[in-house]
Coordinates of C-alpha atoms in Angstrom, one line a residue:
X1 CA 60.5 46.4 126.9
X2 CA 62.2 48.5 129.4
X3 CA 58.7 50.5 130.3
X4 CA 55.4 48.8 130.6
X5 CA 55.0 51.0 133.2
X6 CA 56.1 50.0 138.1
X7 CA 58.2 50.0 141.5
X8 CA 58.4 47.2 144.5
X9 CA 59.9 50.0 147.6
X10 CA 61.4 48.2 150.1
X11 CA 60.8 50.6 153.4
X12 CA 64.2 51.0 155.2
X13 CA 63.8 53.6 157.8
X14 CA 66.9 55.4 159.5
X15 CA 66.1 56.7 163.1
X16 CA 69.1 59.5 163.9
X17 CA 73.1 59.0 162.9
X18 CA 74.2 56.1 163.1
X19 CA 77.7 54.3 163.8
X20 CA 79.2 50.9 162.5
X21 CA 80.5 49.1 165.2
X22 CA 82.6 46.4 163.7
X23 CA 81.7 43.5 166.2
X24 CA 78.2 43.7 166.2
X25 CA 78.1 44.3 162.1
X26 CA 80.2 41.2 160.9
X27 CA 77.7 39.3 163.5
X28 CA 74.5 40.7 161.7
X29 CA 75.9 40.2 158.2
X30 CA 77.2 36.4 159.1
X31 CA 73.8 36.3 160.9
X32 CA 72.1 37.5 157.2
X33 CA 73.9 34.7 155.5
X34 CA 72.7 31.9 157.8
X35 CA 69.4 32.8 157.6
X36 CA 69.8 32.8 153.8
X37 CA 71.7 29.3 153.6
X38 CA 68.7 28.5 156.3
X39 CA 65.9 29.3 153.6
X40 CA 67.4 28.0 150.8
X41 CA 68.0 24.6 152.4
X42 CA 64.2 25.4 152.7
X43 CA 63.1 25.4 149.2
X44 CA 66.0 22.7 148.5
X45 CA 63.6 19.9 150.8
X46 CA 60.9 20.9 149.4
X47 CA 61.7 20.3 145.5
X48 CA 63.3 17.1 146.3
X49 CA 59.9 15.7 148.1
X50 CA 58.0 17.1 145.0
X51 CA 60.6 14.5 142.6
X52 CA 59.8 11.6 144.9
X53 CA 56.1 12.0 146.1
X54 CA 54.4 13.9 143.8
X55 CA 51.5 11.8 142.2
X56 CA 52.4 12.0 139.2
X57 CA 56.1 12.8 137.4
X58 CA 57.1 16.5 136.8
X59 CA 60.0 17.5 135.1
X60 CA 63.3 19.9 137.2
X61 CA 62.1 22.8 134.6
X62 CA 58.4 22.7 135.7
X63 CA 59.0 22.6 139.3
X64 CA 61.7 25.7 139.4
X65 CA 60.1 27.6 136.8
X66 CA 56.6 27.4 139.2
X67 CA 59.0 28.3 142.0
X68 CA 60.5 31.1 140.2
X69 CA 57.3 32.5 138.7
X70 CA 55.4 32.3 142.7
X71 CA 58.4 34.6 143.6
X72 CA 57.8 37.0 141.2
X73 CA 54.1 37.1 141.6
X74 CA 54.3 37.0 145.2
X75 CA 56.0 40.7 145.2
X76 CA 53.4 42.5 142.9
X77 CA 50.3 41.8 140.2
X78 CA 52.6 42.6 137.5
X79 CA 56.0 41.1 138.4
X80 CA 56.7 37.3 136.5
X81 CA 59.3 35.3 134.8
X82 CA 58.9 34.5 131.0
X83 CA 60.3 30.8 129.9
X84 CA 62.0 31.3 126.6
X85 CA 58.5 31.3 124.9
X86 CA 56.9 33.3 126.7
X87 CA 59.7 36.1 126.4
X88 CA 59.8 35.7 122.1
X89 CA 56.0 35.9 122.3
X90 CA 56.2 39.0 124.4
X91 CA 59.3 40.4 122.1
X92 CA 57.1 39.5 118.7
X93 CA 54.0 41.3 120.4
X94 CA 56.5 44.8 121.0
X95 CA 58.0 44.7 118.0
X96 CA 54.9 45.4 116.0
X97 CA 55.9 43.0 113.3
X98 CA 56.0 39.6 112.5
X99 CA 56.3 36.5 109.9
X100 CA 52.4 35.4 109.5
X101 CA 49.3 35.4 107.7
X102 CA 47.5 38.1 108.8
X103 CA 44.2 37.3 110.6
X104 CA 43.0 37.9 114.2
X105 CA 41.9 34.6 115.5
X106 CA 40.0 32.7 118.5
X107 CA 39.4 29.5 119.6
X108 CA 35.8 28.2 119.0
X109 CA 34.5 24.6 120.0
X110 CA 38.3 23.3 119.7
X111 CA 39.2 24.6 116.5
X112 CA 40.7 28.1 115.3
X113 CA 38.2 30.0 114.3
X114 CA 39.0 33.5 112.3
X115 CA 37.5 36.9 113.8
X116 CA 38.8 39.1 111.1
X117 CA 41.9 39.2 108.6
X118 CA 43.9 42.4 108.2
X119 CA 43.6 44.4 105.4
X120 CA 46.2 43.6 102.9
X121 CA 47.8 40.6 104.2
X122 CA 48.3 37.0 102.0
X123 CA 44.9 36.1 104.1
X124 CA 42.9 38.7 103.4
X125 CA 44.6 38.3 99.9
X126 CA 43.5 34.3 99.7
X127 CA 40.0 35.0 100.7
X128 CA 40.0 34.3 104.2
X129 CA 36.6 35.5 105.7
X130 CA 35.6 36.3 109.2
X131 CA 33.8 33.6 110.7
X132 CA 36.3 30.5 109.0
X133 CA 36.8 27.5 111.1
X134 CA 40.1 26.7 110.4
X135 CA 40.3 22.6 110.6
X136 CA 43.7 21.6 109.6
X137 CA 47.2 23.3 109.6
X138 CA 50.0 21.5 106.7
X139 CA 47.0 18.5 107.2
X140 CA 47.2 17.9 110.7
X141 CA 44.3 18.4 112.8
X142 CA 44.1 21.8 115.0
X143 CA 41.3 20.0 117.3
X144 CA 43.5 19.7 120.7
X145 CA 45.7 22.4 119.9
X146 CA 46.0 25.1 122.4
X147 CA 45.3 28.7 120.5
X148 CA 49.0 29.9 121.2
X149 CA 50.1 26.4 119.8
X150 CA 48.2 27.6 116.4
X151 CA 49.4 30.7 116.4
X152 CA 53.1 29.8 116.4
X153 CA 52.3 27.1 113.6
X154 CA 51.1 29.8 111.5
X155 CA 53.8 32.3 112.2
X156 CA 56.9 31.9 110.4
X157 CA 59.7 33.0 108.0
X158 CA 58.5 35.7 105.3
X159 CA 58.3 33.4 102.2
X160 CA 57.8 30.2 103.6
X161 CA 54.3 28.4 103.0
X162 CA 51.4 26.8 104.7
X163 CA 47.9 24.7 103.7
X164 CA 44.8 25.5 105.4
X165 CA 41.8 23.3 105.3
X166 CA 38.9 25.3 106.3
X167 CA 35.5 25.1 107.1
X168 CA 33.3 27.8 106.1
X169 CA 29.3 28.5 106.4
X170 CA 27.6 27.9 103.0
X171 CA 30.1 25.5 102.1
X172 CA 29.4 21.9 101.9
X173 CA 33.1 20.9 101.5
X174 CA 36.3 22.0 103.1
X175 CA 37.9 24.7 102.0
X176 CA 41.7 24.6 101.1
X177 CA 43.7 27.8 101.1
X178 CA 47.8 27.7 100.6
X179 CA 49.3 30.9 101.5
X180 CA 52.8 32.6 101.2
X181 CA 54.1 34.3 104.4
X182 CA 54.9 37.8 104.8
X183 CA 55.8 40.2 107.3
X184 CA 52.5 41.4 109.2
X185 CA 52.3 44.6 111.3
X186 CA 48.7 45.2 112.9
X187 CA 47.4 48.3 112.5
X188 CA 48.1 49.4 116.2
X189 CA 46.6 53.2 115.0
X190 CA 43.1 53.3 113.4
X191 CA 42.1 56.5 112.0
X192 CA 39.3 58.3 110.2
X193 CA 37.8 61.8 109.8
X194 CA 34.1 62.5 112.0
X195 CA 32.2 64.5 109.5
X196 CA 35.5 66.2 107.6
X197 CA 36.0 68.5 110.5
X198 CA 37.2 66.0 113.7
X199 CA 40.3 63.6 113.5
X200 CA 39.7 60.4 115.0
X201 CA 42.7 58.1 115.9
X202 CA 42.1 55.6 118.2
X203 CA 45.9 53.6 120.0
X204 CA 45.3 50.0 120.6
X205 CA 48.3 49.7 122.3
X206 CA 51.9 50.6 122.5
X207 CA 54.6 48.5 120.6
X208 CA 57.3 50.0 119.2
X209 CA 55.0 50.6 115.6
X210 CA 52.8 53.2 117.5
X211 CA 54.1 56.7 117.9
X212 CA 55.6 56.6 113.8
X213 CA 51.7 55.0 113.1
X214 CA 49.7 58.2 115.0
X215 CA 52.0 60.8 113.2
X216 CA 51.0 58.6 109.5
X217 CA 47.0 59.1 110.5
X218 CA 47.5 62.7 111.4
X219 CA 49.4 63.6 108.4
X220 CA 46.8 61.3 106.2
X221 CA 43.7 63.1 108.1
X222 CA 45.0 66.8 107.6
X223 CA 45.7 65.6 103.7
X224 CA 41.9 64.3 103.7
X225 CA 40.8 67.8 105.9
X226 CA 42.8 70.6 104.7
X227 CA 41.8 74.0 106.7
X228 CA 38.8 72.0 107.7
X229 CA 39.9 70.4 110.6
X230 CA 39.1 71.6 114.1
X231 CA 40.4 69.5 116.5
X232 CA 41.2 65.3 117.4
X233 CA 40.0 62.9 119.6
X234 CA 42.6 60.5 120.5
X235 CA 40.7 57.3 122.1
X236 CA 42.7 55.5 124.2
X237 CA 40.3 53.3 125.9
X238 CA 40.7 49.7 126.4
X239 CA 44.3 50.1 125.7
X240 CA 46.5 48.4 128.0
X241 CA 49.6 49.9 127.6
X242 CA 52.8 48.9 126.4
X243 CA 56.4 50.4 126.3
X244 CA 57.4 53.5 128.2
X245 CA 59.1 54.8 125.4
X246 CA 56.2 55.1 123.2
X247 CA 53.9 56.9 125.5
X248 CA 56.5 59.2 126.3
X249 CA 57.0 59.8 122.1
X250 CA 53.2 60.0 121.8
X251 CA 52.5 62.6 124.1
X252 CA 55.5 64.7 123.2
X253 CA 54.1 65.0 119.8
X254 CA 51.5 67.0 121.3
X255 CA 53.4 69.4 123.7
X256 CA 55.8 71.5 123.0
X257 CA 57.5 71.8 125.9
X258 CA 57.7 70.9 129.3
X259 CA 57.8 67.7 131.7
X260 CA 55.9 64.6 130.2
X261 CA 56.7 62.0 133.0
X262 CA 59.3 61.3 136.0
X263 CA 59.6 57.9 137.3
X264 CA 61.3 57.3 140.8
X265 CA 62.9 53.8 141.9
X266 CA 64.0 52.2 145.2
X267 CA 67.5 54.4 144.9
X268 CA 67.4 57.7 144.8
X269 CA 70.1 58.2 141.8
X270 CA 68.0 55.9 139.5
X271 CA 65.1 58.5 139.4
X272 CA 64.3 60.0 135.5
X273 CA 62.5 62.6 134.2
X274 CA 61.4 63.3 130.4
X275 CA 60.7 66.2 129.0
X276 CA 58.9 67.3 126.0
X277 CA 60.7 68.9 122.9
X278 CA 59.2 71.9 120.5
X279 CA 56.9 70.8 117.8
X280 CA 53.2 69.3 117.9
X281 CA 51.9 67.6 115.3
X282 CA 48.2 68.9 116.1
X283 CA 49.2 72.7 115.6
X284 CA 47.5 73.6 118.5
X285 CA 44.1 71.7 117.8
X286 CA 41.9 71.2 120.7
X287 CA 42.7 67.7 121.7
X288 CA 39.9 65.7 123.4
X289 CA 41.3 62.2 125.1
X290 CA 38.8 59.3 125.9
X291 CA 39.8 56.9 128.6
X292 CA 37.7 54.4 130.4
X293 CA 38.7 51.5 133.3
X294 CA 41.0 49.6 130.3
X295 CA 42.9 52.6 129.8
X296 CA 46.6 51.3 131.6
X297 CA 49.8 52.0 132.1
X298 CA 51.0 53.9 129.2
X299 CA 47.7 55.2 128.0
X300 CA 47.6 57.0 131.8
X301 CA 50.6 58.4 131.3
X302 CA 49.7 60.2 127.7
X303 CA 46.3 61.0 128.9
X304 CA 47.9 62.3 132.6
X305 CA 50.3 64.1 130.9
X306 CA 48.2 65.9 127.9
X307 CA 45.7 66.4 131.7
X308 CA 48.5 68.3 133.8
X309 CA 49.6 70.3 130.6
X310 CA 45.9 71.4 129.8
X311 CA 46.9 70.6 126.3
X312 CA 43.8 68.1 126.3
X313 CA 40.4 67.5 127.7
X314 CA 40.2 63.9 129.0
X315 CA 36.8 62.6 129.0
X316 CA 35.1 59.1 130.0
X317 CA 35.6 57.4 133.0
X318 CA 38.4 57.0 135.3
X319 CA 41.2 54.8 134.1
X320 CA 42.6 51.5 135.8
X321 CA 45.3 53.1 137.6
X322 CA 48.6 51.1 137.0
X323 CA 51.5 53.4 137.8
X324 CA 54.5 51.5 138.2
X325 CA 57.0 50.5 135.3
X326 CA 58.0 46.9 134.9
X327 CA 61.7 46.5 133.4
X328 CA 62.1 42.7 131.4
X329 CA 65.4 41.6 131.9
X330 CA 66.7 38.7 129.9
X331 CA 68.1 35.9 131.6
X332 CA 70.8 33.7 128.8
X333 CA 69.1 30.9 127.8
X334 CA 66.2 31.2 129.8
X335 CA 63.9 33.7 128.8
X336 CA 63.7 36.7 131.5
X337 CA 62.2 38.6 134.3
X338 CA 59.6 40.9 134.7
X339 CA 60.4 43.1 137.4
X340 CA 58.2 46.1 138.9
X341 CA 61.4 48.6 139.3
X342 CA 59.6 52.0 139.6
X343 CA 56.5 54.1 140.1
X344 CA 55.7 56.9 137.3
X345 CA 54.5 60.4 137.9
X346 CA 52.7 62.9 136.0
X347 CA 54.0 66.4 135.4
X348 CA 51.9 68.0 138.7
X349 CA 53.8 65.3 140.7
X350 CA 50.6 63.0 140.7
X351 CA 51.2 58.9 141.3
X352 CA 47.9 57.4 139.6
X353 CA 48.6 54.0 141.1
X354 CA 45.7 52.2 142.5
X355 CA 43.9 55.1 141.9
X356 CA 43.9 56.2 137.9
X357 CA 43.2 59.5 135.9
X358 CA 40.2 61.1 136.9
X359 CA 38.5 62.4 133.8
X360 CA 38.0 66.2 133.5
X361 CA 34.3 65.7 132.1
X362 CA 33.0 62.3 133.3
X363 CA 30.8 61.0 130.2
X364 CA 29.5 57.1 130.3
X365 CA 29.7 54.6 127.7
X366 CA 26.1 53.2 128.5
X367 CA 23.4 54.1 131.3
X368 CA 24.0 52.7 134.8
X369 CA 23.3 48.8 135.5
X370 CA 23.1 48.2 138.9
X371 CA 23.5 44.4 138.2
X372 CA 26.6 44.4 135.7
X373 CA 29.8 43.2 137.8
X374 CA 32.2 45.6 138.0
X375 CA 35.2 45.7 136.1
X376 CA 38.4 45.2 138.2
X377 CA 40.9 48.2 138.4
X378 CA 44.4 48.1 140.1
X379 CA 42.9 48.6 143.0
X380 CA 41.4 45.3 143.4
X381 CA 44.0 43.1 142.4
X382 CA 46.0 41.1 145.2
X383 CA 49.4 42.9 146.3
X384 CA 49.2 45.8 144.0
X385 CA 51.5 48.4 145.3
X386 CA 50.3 51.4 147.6
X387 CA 50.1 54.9 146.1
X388 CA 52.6 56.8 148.0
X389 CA 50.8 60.4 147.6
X390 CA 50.0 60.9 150.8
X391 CA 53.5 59.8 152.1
X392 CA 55.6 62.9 150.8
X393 CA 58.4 64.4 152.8
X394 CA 59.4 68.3 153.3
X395 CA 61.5 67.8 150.4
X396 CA 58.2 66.7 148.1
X397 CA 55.5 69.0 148.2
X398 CA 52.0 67.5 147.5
X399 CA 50.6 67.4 143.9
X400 CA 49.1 70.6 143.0
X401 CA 45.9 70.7 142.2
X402 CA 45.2 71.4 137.9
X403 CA 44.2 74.3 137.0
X404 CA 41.1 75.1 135.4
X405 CA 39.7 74.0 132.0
X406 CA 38.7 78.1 131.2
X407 CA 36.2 76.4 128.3
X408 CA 34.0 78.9 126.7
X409 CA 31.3 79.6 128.0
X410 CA 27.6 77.0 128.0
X411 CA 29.9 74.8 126.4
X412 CA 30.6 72.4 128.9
X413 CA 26.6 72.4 130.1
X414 CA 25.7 70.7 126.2
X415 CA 27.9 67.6 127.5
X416 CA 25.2 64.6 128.2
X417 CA 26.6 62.7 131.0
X418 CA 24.9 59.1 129.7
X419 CA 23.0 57.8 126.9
X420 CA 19.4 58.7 126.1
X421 CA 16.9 55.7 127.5
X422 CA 16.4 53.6 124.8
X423 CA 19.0 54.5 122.4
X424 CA 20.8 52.1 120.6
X425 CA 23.8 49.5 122.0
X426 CA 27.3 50.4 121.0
X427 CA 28.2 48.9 118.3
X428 CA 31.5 48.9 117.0
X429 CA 31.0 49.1 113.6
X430 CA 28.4 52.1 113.8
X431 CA 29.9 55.0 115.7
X432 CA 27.0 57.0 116.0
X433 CA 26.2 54.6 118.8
X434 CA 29.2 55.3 120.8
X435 CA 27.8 57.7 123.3
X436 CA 31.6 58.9 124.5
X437 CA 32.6 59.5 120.9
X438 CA 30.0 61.7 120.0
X439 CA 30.2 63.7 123.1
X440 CA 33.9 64.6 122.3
X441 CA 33.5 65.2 119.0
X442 CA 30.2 67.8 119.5
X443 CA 32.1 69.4 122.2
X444 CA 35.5 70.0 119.8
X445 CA 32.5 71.7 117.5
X446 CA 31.6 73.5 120.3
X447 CA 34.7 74.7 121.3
X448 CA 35.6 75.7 117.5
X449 CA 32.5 77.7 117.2
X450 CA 32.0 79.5 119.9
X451 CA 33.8 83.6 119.9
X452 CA 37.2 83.7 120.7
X453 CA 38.1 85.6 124.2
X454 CA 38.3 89.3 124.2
X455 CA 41.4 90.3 125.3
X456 CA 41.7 93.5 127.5
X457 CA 43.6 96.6 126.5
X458 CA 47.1 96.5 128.2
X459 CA 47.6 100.3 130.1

């Protein structure tokens, strides 16, 4: 997963040239090394008092794992070490694609309970119905089980089988359910048309299913549409990011041409830059992008990109501002790292860390509660890295500011910042009640109907 979007700098100033004088440099490197050996004999002491005195037994792996993880987390919020199953988790989870059932699950009063199965799945297939207390997995008792525990029981080869005993509302005796495995891949793009005019996809993340799943819903949707269709909202909110790769195949389906994202490490040379290649899958449809305070990592980069470009309108709130790219590097044997290795920038130059995408039109997702906590943004978490913005050299010019949105005129002033009073909570399954939907989609109708800009007469 070489891009979930980070880098840890480690400040080394150089005041005027500089001369090795051989003496005084093998001194400070054998100097280096003692206070190395010095620390390590540290950490040494320490684990062995832990295996005597420790009130109760821990086991060699525990202890160094905990050591190596506190490292890691002590340089960043994002940094950590994966034990081997934490890394196949992670590896199943970017894939897209896995040997299971197919059913989004919880854990509810010590048993798995089911929150929805996907469409077309051997659960969905058996009957398995939102709201199923699953009891027993193969006859053994899921009461105790952690929810990951579960999970893995019910993953498995394509083919192979498992027994379910649930529990269902309505039913007086267990149910039991034998399923087939199969190969599951989560719909990471939902789609749908808004009236038969707007395209609506909305990324729930990005694994290595999502940039082939958006070009699938836009090629269904223009099917559906025909001449019709005026223009897309791609929601991104609450979407957490996910490989750097995919974000940077996303938005280049949308530009055709042009930077999409640079990211700069703790060595010069290791610095890269993308760029966008001809060819947008919209054909030039106005492109509205919601984002809100989940929007991460590489949702900021599509939406900061499509931003600098003026390709899209991003509306909603700002975004959580993550802007560093975390590189997972297996160790043999022993799962991997997670290691912050670089920040990201936008096209203009702009690092969003700690402080996100700003959105061009700022619409709310409900009216203002003065007593609802506050989500927590990059900002707020302990040791997340500095936005270096205001640090540029001669060399770096500051970001320039973006250019203008040049929407047609009055359209912008029908925008409604916040929800009527009294209208209905957003719900999920009715989108007329998501206030930030329907703002994006009126103003893409907007923006369709209103006259196209005279253009003066050259002399």
């Amino acid at each position: 997963m070489a891009g979930a979007v980070g880098a840890a700098f480690l400040a080394g100033a150089v005041v005027g040239p500089m001369v090795a004088i051989p003496g005084i440099q093998a001194w400070a490197q054998e100097g280096g090394r003692a206070e190395t050996y010095r620390l390590l004999n540290l950490f040494g002491d320490v684990f062995e008092r832990i295996r005597a005195e420790y009130v109760e037994p821990v086991t060699d792996r525990d202890v160094i794992e905990n050591a190596i993880n506190g490292m890691l987390q002590g340089l960043d919020p994002h940094s950590s070490y994966m034990n081997p199953r934490s890394f196949r988790d992670m590896q199943v989870q970017t894939r897209g694609e896995f040997g299971g059932l197919g059913i989004e699950v919880t854990q509810e009063n010590g048993y798995v309970k089911v929150i929805s199965p996907i469409d077309d799945t051997p659960a969905s297939r058996a009957g398995v119905k939102p709201g199923d207390l699953i009891t027993h997995l193969n006859g053994q008792s899921t009461q105790g089980l952690s929810l990951q525990d579960a999970v893995e029981q019910m993953r498995g080869e394509r083919g192979s089988s498992i027994r379910l005993t649930i529990r269902r509302e309505g039913e007086s005796r267990p149910v039991e359910i034998s399923l087939t495995r199969d190969v599951i891949r989560p719909q990471v793009a939902r789609f749908r048309l808004e009236g038969n005019d707007i395209a609506y996809i909305r990324l729930s993340s990005f694994n290595e299913q999502t940039e082939s799943a958006l070009r699938r819903a836009m090629t269904t949707m223009r099917g559906q549409a025909g001449s019709n269709l005026r223009g897309l909202v791609l929601d991104l909110r609450n979407n957490p990011g996910g490989l750097l790769d995919q974000a940077v195949q996303v938005t280049d389906d949308f530009l055709d041409q042009g930077e999409i994202v640079s990211t700069r490490a703790r060595r010069p040379e290791d610095a890269q830059r993308w760029n966008a290649r001809p060819g947008d899958i919209a054909q030039g449809l106005p492109i509205v992008v919601l984002v809100n305070s989940g929007s991460a990592s590489a949702s900021e980069i599509v939406a900061g990109a499509l931003q600098d470009h003026r390709r899209a309108i991003v509306m909603g709130v700002k975004s959580f501002g993550k802007g560093s790219v975390q590189t997972v590097m297996p160790i043999p044997g022993n799962g991997a790292i997670r290691l912050t290795t670089a920040r990201y920038y936008t096209p203009s130059g702009r690092s969003i860390q700690a402080t996100g995408i700003e959105p061009d039109i700022e619409v709310l997702a409900s009216r203002p509660d003065p007593n609802a906590p506050n989500r927590d943004r990059e900002a707020d978490l302990r040791r997340s890295l500095r936005n270096d913005n205001g640090e540029r050299t001669t060399e770096t010019a500051p970001a320039p500011p973006l250019p203008p949105l040049n929407l047609p005129a009055g359209v912008l002033d029908r925008v409604v910042r916040q929800p009527a009073e009294g209208a209905p909570a957003f719900d999920p399954t009715k989108p007329e009640t998501d206030h930030q939907l329907q703002q994006a989609v009126q103003l893409l109708r907007a923006m369709a109907a209103a006259p196209a800009p005279q253009r003066r007469a050259q002399r």
